[in-house]
Short mmCIF file of C-alpha atoms in Angstrom, two decimals:
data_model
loop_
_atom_site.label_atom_id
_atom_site.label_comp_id
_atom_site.label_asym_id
_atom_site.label_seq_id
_atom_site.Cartn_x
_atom_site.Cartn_y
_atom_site.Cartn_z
CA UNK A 29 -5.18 14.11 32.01
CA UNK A 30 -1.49 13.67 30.41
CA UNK A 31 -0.72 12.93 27.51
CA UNK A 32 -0.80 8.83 27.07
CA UNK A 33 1.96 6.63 25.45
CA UNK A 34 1.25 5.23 21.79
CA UNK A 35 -0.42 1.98 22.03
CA UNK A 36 1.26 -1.03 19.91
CA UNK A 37 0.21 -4.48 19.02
CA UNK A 38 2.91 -7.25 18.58
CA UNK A 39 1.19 -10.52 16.71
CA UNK A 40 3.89 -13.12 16.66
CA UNK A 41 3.45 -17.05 17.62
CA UNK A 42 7.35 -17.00 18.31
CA UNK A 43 7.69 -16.12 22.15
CA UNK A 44 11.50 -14.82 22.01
CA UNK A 45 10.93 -12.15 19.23
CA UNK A 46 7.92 -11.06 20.61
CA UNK A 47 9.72 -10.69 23.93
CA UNK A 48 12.49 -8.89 22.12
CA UNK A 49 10.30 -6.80 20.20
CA UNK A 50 8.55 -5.59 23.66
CA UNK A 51 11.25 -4.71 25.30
CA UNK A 52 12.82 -2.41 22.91
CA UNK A 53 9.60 -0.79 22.15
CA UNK A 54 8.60 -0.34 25.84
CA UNK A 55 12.22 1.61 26.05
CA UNK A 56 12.01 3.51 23.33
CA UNK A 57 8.31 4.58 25.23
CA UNK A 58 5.36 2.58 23.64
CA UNK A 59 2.97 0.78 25.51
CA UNK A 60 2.72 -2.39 24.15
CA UNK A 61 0.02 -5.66 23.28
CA UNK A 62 2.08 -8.62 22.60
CA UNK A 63 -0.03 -12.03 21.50
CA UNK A 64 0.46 -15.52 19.98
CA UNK A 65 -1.69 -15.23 16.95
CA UNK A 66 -4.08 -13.36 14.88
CA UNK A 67 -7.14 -14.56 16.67
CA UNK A 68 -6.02 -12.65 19.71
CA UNK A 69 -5.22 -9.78 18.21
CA UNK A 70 -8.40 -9.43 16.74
CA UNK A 71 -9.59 -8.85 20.19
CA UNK A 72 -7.04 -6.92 21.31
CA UNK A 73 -7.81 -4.03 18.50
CA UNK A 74 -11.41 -4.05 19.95
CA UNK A 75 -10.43 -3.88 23.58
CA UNK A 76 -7.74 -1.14 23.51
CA UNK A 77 -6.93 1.93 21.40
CA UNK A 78 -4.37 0.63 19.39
CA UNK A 79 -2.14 2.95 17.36
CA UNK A 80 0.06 0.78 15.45
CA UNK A 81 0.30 -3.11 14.72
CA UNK A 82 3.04 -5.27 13.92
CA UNK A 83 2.02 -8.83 12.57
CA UNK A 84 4.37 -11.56 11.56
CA UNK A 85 3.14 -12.91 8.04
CA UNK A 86 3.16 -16.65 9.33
CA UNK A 87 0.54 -17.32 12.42
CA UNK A 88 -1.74 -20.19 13.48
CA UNK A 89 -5.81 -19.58 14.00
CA UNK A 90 -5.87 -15.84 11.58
CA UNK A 91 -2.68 -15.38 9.72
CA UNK A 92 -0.80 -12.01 8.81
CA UNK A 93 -2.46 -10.77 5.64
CA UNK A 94 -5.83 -11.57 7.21
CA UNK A 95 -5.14 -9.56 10.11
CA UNK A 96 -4.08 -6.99 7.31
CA UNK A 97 -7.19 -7.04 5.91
CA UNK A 98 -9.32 -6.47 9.23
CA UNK A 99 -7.46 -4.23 10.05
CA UNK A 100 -7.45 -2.05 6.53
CA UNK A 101 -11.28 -2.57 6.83
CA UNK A 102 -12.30 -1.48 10.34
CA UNK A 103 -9.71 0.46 11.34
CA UNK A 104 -8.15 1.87 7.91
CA UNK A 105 -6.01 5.01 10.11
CA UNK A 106 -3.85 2.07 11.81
CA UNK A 107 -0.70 1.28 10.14
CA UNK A 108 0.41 -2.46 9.77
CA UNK A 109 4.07 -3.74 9.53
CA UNK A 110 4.23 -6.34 8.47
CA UNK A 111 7.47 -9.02 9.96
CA UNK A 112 8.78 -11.86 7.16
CA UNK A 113 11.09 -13.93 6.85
CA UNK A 114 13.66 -14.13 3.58
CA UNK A 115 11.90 -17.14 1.64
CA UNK A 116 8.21 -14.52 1.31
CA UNK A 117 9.33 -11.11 0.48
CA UNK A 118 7.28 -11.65 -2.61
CA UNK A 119 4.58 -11.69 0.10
CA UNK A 120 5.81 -8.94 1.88
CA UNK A 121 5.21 -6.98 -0.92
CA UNK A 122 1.68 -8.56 -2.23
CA UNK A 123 0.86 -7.17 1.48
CA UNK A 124 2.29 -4.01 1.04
CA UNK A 125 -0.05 -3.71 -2.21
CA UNK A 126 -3.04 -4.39 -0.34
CA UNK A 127 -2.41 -1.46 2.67
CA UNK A 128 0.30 -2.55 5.12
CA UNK A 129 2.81 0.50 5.50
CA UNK A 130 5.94 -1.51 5.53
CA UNK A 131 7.64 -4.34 6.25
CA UNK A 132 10.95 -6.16 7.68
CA UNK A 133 12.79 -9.49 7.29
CA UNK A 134 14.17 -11.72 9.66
CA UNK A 135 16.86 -11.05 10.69
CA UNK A 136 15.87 -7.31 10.88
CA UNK A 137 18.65 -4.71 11.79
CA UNK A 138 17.62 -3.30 15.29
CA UNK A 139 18.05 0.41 14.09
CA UNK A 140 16.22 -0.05 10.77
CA UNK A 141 13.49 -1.35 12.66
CA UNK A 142 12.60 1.57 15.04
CA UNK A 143 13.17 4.19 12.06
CA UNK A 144 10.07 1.91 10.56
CA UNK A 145 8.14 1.61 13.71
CA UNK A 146 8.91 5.55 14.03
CA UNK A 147 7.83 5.91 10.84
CA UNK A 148 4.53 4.59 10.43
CA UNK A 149 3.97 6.06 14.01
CA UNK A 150 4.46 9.48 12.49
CA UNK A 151 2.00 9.13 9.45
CA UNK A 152 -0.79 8.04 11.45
CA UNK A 153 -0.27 11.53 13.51
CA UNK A 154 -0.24 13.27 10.14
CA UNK A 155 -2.83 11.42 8.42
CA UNK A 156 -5.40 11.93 11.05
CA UNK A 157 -5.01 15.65 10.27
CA UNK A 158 -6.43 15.02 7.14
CA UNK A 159 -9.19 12.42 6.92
CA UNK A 160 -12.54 13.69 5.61
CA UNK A 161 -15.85 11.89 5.96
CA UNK A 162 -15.70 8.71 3.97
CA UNK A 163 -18.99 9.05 2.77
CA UNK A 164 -21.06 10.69 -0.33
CA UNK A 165 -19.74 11.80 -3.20
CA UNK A 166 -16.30 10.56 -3.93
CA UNK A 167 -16.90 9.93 0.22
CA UNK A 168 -16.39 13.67 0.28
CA UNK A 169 -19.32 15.49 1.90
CA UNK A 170 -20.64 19.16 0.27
CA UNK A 171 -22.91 20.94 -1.77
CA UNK A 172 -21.10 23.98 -1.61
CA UNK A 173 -20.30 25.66 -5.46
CA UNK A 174 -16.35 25.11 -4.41
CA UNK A 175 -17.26 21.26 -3.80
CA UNK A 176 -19.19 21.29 -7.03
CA UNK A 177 -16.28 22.84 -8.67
CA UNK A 178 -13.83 20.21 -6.92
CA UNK A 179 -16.61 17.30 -8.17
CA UNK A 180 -16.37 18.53 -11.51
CA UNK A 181 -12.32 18.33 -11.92
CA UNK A 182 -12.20 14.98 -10.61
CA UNK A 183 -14.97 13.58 -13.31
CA UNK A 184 -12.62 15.47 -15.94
CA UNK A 185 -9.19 14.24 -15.28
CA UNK A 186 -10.18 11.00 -13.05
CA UNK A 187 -9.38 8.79 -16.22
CA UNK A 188 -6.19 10.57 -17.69
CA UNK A 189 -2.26 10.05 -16.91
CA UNK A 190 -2.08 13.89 -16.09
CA UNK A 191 -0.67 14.38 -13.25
CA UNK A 192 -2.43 16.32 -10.18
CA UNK A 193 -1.07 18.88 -7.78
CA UNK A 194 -3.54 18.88 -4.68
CA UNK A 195 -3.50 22.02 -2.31
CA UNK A 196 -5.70 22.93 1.07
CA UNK A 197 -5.14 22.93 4.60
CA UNK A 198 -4.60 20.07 6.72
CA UNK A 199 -7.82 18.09 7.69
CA UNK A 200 -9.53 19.25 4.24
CA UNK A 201 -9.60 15.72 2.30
CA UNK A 202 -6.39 15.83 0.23
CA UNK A 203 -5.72 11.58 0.39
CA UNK A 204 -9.74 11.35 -0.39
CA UNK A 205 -9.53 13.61 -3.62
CA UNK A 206 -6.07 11.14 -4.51
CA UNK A 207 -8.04 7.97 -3.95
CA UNK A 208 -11.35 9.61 -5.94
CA UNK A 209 -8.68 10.11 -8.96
CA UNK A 210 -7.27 6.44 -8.52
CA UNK A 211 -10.87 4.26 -8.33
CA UNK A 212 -12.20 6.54 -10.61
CA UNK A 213 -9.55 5.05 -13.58
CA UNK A 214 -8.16 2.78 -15.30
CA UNK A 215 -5.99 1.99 -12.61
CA UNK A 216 -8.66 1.38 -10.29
CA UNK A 217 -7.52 -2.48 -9.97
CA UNK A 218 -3.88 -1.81 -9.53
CA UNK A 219 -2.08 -0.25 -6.37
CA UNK A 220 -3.19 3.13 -4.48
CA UNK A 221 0.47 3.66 -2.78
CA UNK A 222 0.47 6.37 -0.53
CA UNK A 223 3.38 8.58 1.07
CA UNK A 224 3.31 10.87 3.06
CA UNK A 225 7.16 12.93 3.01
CA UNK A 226 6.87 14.60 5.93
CA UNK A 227 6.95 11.51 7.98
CA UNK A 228 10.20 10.48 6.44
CA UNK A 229 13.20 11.23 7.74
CA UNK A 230 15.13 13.85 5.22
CA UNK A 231 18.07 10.91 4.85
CA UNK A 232 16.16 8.16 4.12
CA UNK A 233 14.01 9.91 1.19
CA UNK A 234 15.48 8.45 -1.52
CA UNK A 235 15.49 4.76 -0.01
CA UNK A 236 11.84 4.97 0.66
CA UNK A 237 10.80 6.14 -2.70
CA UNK A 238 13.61 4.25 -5.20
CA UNK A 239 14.44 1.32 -2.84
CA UNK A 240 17.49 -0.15 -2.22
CA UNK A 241 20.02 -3.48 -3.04
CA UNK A 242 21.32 -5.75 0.07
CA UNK A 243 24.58 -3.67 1.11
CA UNK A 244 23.68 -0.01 0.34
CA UNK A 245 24.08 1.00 3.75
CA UNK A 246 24.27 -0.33 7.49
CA UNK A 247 21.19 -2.41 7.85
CA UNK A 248 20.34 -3.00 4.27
CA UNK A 249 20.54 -6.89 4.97
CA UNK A 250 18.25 -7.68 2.15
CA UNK A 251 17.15 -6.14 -1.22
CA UNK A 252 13.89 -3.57 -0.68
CA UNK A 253 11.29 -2.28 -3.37
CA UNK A 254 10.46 1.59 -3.28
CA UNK A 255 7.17 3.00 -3.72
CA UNK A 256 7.84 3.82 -6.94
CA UNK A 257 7.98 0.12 -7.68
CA UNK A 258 5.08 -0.89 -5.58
CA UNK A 259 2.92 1.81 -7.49
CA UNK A 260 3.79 0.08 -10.75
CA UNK A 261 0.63 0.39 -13.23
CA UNK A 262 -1.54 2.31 -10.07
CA UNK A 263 -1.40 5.32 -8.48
CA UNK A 264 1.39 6.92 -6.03
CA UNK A 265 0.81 9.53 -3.45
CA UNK A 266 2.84 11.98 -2.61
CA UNK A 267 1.63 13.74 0.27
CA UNK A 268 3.40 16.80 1.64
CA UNK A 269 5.58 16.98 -1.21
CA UNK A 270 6.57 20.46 0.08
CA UNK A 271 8.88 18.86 2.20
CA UNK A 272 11.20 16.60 0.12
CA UNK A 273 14.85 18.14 0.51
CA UNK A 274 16.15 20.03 -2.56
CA UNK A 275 18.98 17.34 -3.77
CA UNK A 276 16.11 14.99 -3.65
CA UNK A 277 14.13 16.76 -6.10
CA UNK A 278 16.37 16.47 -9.03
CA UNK A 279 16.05 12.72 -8.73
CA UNK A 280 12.43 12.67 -8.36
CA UNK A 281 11.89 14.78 -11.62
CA UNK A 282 13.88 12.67 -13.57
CA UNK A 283 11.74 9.67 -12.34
CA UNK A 284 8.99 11.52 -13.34
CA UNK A 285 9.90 12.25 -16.46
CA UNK A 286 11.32 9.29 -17.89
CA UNK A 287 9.17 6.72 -15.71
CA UNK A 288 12.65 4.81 -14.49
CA UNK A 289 15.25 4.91 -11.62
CA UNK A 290 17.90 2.93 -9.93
CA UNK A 291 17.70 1.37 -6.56
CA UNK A 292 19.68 2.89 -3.90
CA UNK A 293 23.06 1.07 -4.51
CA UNK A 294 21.67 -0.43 -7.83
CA UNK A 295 23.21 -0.52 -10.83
CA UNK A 296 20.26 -1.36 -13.09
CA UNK A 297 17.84 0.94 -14.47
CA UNK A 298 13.93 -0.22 -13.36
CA UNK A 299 10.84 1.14 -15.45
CA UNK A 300 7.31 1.89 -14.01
CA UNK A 301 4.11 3.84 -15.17
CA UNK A 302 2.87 5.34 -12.56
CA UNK A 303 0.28 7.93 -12.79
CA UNK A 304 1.16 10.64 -9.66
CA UNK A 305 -0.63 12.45 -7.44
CA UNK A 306 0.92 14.89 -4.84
CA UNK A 307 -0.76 16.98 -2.56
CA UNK A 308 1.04 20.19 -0.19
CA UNK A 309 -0.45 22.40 2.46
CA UNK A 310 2.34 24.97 2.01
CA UNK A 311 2.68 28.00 -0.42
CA UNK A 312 5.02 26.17 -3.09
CA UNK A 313 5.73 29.51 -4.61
CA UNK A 314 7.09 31.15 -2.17
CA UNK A 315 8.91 28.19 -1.38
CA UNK A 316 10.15 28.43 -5.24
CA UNK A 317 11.23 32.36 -4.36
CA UNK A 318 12.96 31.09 -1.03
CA UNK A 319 14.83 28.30 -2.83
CA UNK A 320 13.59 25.43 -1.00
CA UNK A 321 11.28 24.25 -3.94
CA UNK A 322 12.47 24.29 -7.79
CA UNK A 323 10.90 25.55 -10.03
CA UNK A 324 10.97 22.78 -13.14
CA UNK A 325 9.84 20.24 -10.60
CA UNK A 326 6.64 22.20 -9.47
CA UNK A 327 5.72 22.62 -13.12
CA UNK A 328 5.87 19.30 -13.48
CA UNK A 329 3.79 18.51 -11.08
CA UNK A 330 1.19 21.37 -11.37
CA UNK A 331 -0.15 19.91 -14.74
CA UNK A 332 -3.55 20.32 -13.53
CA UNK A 333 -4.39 22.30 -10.21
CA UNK A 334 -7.21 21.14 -7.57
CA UNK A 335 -7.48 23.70 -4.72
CA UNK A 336 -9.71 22.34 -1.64
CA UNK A 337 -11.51 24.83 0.59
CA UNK A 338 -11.35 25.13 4.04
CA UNK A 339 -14.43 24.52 5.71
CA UNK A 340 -14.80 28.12 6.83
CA UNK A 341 -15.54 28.98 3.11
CA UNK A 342 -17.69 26.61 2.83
CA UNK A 343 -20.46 27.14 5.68
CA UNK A 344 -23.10 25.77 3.67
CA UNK A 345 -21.35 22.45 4.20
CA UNK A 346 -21.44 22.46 8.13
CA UNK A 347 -24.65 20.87 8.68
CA UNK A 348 -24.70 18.29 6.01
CA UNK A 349 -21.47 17.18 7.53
CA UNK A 350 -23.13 17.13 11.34
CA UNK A 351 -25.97 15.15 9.96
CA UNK A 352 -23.39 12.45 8.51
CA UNK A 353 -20.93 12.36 11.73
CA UNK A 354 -24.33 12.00 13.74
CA UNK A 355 -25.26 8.57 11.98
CA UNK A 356 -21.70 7.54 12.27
CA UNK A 357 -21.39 7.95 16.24
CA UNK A 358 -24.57 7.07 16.90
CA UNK A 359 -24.03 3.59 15.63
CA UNK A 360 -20.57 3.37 16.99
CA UNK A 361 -21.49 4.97 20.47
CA UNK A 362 -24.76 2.76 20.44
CA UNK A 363 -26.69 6.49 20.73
CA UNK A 364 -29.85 7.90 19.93
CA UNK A 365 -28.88 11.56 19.49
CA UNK A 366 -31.66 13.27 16.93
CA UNK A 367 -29.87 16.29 15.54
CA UNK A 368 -28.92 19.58 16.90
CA UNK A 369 -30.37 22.37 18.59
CA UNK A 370 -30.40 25.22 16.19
CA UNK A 371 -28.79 27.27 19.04
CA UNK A 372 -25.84 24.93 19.05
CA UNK A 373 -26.00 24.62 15.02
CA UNK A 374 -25.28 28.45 15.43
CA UNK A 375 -22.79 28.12 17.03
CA UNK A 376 -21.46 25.53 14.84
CA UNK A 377 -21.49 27.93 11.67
CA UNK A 378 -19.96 30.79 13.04
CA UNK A 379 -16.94 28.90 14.31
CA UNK A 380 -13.67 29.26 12.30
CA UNK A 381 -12.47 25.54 11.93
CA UNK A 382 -8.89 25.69 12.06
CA UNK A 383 -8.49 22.23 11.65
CA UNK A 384 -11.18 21.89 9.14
CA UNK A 385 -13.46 18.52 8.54
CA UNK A 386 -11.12 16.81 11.31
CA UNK A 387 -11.48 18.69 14.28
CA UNK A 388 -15.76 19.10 13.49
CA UNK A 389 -15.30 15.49 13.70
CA UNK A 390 -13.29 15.39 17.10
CA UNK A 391 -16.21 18.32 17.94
CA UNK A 392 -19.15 16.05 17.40
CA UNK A 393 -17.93 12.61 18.29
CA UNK A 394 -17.22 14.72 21.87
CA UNK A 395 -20.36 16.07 22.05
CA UNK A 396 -21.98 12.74 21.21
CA UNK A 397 -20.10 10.88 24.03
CA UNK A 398 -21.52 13.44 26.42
CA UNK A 399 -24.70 14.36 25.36
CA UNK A 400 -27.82 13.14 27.81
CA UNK A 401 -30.55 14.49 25.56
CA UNK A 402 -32.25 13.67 22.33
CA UNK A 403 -30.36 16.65 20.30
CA UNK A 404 -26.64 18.19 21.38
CA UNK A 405 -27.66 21.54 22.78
CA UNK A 406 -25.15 24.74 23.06
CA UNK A 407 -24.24 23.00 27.00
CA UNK A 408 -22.92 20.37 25.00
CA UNK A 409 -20.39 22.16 23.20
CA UNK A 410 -16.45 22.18 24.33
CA UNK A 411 -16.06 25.59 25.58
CA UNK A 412 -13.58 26.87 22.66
CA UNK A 413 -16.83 27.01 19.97
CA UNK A 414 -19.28 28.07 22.60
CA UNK A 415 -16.73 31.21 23.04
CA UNK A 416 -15.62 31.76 19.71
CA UNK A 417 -18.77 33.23 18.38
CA UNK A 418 -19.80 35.52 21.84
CA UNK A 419 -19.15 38.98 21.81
CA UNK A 420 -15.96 39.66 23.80
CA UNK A 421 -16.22 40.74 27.64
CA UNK A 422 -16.92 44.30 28.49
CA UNK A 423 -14.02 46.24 29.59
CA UNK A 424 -13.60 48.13 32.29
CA UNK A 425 -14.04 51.89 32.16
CA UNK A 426 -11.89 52.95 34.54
CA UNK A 427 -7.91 51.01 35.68
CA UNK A 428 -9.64 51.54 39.44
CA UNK A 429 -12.36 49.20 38.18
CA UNK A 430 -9.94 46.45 37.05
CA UNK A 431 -8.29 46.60 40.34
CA UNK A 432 -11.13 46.24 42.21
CA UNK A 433 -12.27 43.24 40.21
CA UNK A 434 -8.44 41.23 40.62
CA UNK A 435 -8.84 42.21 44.60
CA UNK A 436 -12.47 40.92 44.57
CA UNK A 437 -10.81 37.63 42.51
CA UNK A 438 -8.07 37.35 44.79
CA UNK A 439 -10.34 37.87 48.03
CA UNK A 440 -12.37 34.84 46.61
CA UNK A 441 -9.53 32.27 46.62
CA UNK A 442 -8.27 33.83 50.19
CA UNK A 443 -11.51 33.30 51.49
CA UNK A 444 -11.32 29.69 50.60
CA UNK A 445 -7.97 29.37 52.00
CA UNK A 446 -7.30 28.50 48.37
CA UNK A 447 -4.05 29.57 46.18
CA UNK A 448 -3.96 29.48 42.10
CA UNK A 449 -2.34 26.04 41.46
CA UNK A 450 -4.68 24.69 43.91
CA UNK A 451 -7.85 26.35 42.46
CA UNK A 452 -7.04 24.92 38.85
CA UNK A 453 -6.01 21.03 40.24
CA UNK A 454 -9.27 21.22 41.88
CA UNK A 455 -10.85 22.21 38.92
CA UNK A 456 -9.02 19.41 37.18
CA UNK A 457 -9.99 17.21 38.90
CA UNK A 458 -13.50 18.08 38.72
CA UNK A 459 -13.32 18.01 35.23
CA UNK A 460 -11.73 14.32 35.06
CA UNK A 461 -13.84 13.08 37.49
CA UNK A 462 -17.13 14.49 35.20
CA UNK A 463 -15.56 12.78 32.12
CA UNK A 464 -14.97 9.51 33.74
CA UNK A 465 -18.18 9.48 34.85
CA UNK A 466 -20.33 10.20 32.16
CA UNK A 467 -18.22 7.64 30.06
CA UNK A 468 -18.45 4.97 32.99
CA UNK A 469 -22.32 5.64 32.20
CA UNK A 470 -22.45 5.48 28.31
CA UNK A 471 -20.48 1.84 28.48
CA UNK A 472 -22.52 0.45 31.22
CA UNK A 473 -19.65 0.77 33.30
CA UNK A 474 -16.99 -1.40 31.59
CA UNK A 475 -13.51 -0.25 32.04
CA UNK A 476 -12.33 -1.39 28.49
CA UNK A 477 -14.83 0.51 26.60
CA UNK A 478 -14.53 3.57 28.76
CA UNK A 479 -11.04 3.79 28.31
CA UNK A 480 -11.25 3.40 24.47
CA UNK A 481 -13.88 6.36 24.49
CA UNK A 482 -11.58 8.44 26.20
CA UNK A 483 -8.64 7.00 23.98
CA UNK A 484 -6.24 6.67 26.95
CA UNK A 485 -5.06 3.04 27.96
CA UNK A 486 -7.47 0.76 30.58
CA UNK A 487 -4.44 0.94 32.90
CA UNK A 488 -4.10 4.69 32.77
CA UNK A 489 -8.17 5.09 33.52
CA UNK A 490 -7.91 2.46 36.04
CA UNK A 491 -5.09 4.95 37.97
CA UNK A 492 -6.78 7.15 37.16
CA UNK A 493 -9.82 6.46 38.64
CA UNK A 494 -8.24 5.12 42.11
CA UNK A 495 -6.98 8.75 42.24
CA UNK A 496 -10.37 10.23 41.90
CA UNK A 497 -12.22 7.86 44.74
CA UNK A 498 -13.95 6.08 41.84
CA UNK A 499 -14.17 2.09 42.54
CA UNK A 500 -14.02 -0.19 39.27
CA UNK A 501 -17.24 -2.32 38.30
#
């Protein structure tokens, strides 16, 4: 199937601006859910696979900041932004505190808009590729001696100003170790603000971060807090750290050091404490040797050192983390799936993980979807960890051997009347037409649900099930 356009929710009781708001985001390629108040967007985050919502503060029935809260509670990997007007930027910014990602004020500058909308629609792809299990301890999940050594760090520093310097490949639980520091302290009560730099565009760094006065630049049409400010007594995050330009460096270490800064296009010196926390999943000293990192900046940030396995070195940790992903799609996909076959768990240990806790996720919630037994089974498996661990083909012995096989191969499709493109769209096909299917039959048959399992939009399935011969209902 293609790849489907990002799905966003518009929650505004004013019809013009929501109009407005549609229209620029269906150009700039979203698919979009525009309603009249909170109440109906409440259903429309159950009955599509929404990526990104944008709530006015001010609605009838559910207003903003309780949409903000749903929304931080069931589905905490959605970003919120948050639309105000002048008179409740204090607000703005209580919301802010509590989870939403950002937010504008009436009248909002059209460009400064989509860099936020772009924005937020960035993290969420980067986050996603690195969200653990939030469950056990510190919702981490492992009994492994490097978890026990990771466990142990935490309980040690948890409760101290130091500051942190998280490292590990994507999808190993960086923001989960940050937010184990944070409601593990003193700061517990006060803000978790989290950033991730690689989402930001390079030029608008320093904004994000220090904040800026009305006037700065084109589009600054009213004063703007940074995260600096918004982490004031809590906890700030900086994720991917590794990829803050070099001029921007200088300025963050001095805001590190002496706890203050200026405002972009401020005059007037603001104080914080904020305790930091910044994780990378790049080599930061070779970065130092090729220039792009410096050097008194990554000692100040490498005050203590917590290094997160992958989950390949950590194979003890595979099945405990099955077990848990099991009870969580087995509630949510209303199954009855008992474990796994130890075949299949086999297979499951001697695969490499590449994208770590994330993509065993992706693995089992699949495998859950289409499993028709009481226990997934090797069958089950995508194809890429059912190959990983076999032996590789035997070769040939002789080149006459190989060409006799790509004749025989080639004989097969002529035979069928039958060329190479066709042969794989056929197979396509086959392939949609198994998934659609087997979802149709997990959700009863509803069209909504189905298209949420297969996280492509109701009127994508809906095409694409006219295509395939299969009738709605």
């Amino acid at each position: 199937m293609s790849v489907e356009r990002k799905q966003i929710l518009i929650a505004d009781d004013e019809p013009n601006l929501r109009r407005v708001l549609a229209a620029q985001l269906q150009r700039d390629g979203y698919e979009v859910h525009a309603v009249a108040d909170g109440e109906e967007a409440l259903r429309a985050l159950e009955e599509h696979h929404i990526d990104l919502v944008i709530s006015d503060l001010r609605m009838p029935k559910v207003d903003g900041m309780q949409l903000l809260k749903h929304v931080a509670e069931h589905h905490a990997d959605v970003p919120v932004i948050m639309i105000t007007a002048h008179g409740t930027v204090d607000t703005a910014v209580e919301a802010l505190k509590l989870g939403a990602y950002d937010f504008v004020t009436k009248p909002f500058d059209k460009t400064e808009f989509r860099n936020v909308v772009a924005k937020a629609s960035r993290t969420r792809d980067l986050s996603q590729q690195d969200v653990a299990p939030e469950a056990g301890r510190y919702r981490l999940i492992g009994q492994s001696p490097a978890m026990l050594d990771v466990y142990t760090v935490i309980e040690k520093v948890a409760d101290t100003p130091s500051t942190v310097l998280i490292t590990g490949e994507s999808g190993t639980g960086k923001e989960l170790i940050a937010r184990a520091l944070h409601e593990n302290s003193s700061r517990r009560d006060k803000p978790f603000i989290r950033v991730n730099c690689a989402a930001i565009p390079r030029d608008l760094i320093e904004s994000e971060l220090f904040g800026y006065e009305k006037g700065a630049f084109t589009g600054a049409v009213t004063s703007k807090p940074g995260r600096f400010e918004l982490a004031h007594e809590g906890t700030l995050f900086l994720d991917e750290i590794g990829e803050i330009p070099v001029n921007m460096q200088v300025k963050l270490l001095r805001a590190l050091q002496e706890q203050e800064f200026e405002r972009v296009g401020g005059i007037k010196t603001i104080g914080v404490d904020v305790r930091l926390v910044a994780a990378t999943n790049r080599d930061l000293g070779r970065d130092i040797a090729d220039g792009r990192f410096r050097e008194d900046l990554y000692y100040r940030l490498n005050v203590v050192h917590l290094h997160l396995p992958p989950l390949r070195e950590r194979e003890e940790d595979v099945p405990l983390l099955v077990e848990h992903f099991l009870r969580t799609f087995n509630a949510r996909l209303k199954k009855q799936v008992g474990g796994v076959a130890p075949e299949a768990m086999d297979k499951l240990l001697a695969y490499p993980w590449r994208g770590n806790i994330r993509e065993l996720e992706n693995v089992i919630e699949r495998c859950l979807l289409f499993c028709e037994d009481d226990r997934i089974g090797v069958g089950d498996l995508p194809p890429e960890v059912r190959r990983e661990s076999e032996p590789p083909p035997a070769r040939a012995s002789r080149p006459e051997e190989l060409d006799d096989a790509s004749e025989g191969d080639a004989g097969a499709l002529e035979e069928h009347g039958t060329g190479l493109k066709e042969a794989v769209k056929e197979a396509t096909m086959r392939l949609e037409r198994e998934l659609i299917e087997r979802a149709l039959r997990q959700t009863g048959g509803n069209v909504t649900h189905t298209a949420r399992l297969l996280k492509i939009s109701r009127k994508s399935l809906q095409t694409k099930m006219k295509e395939l011969g299969l009738r709605e209902g």
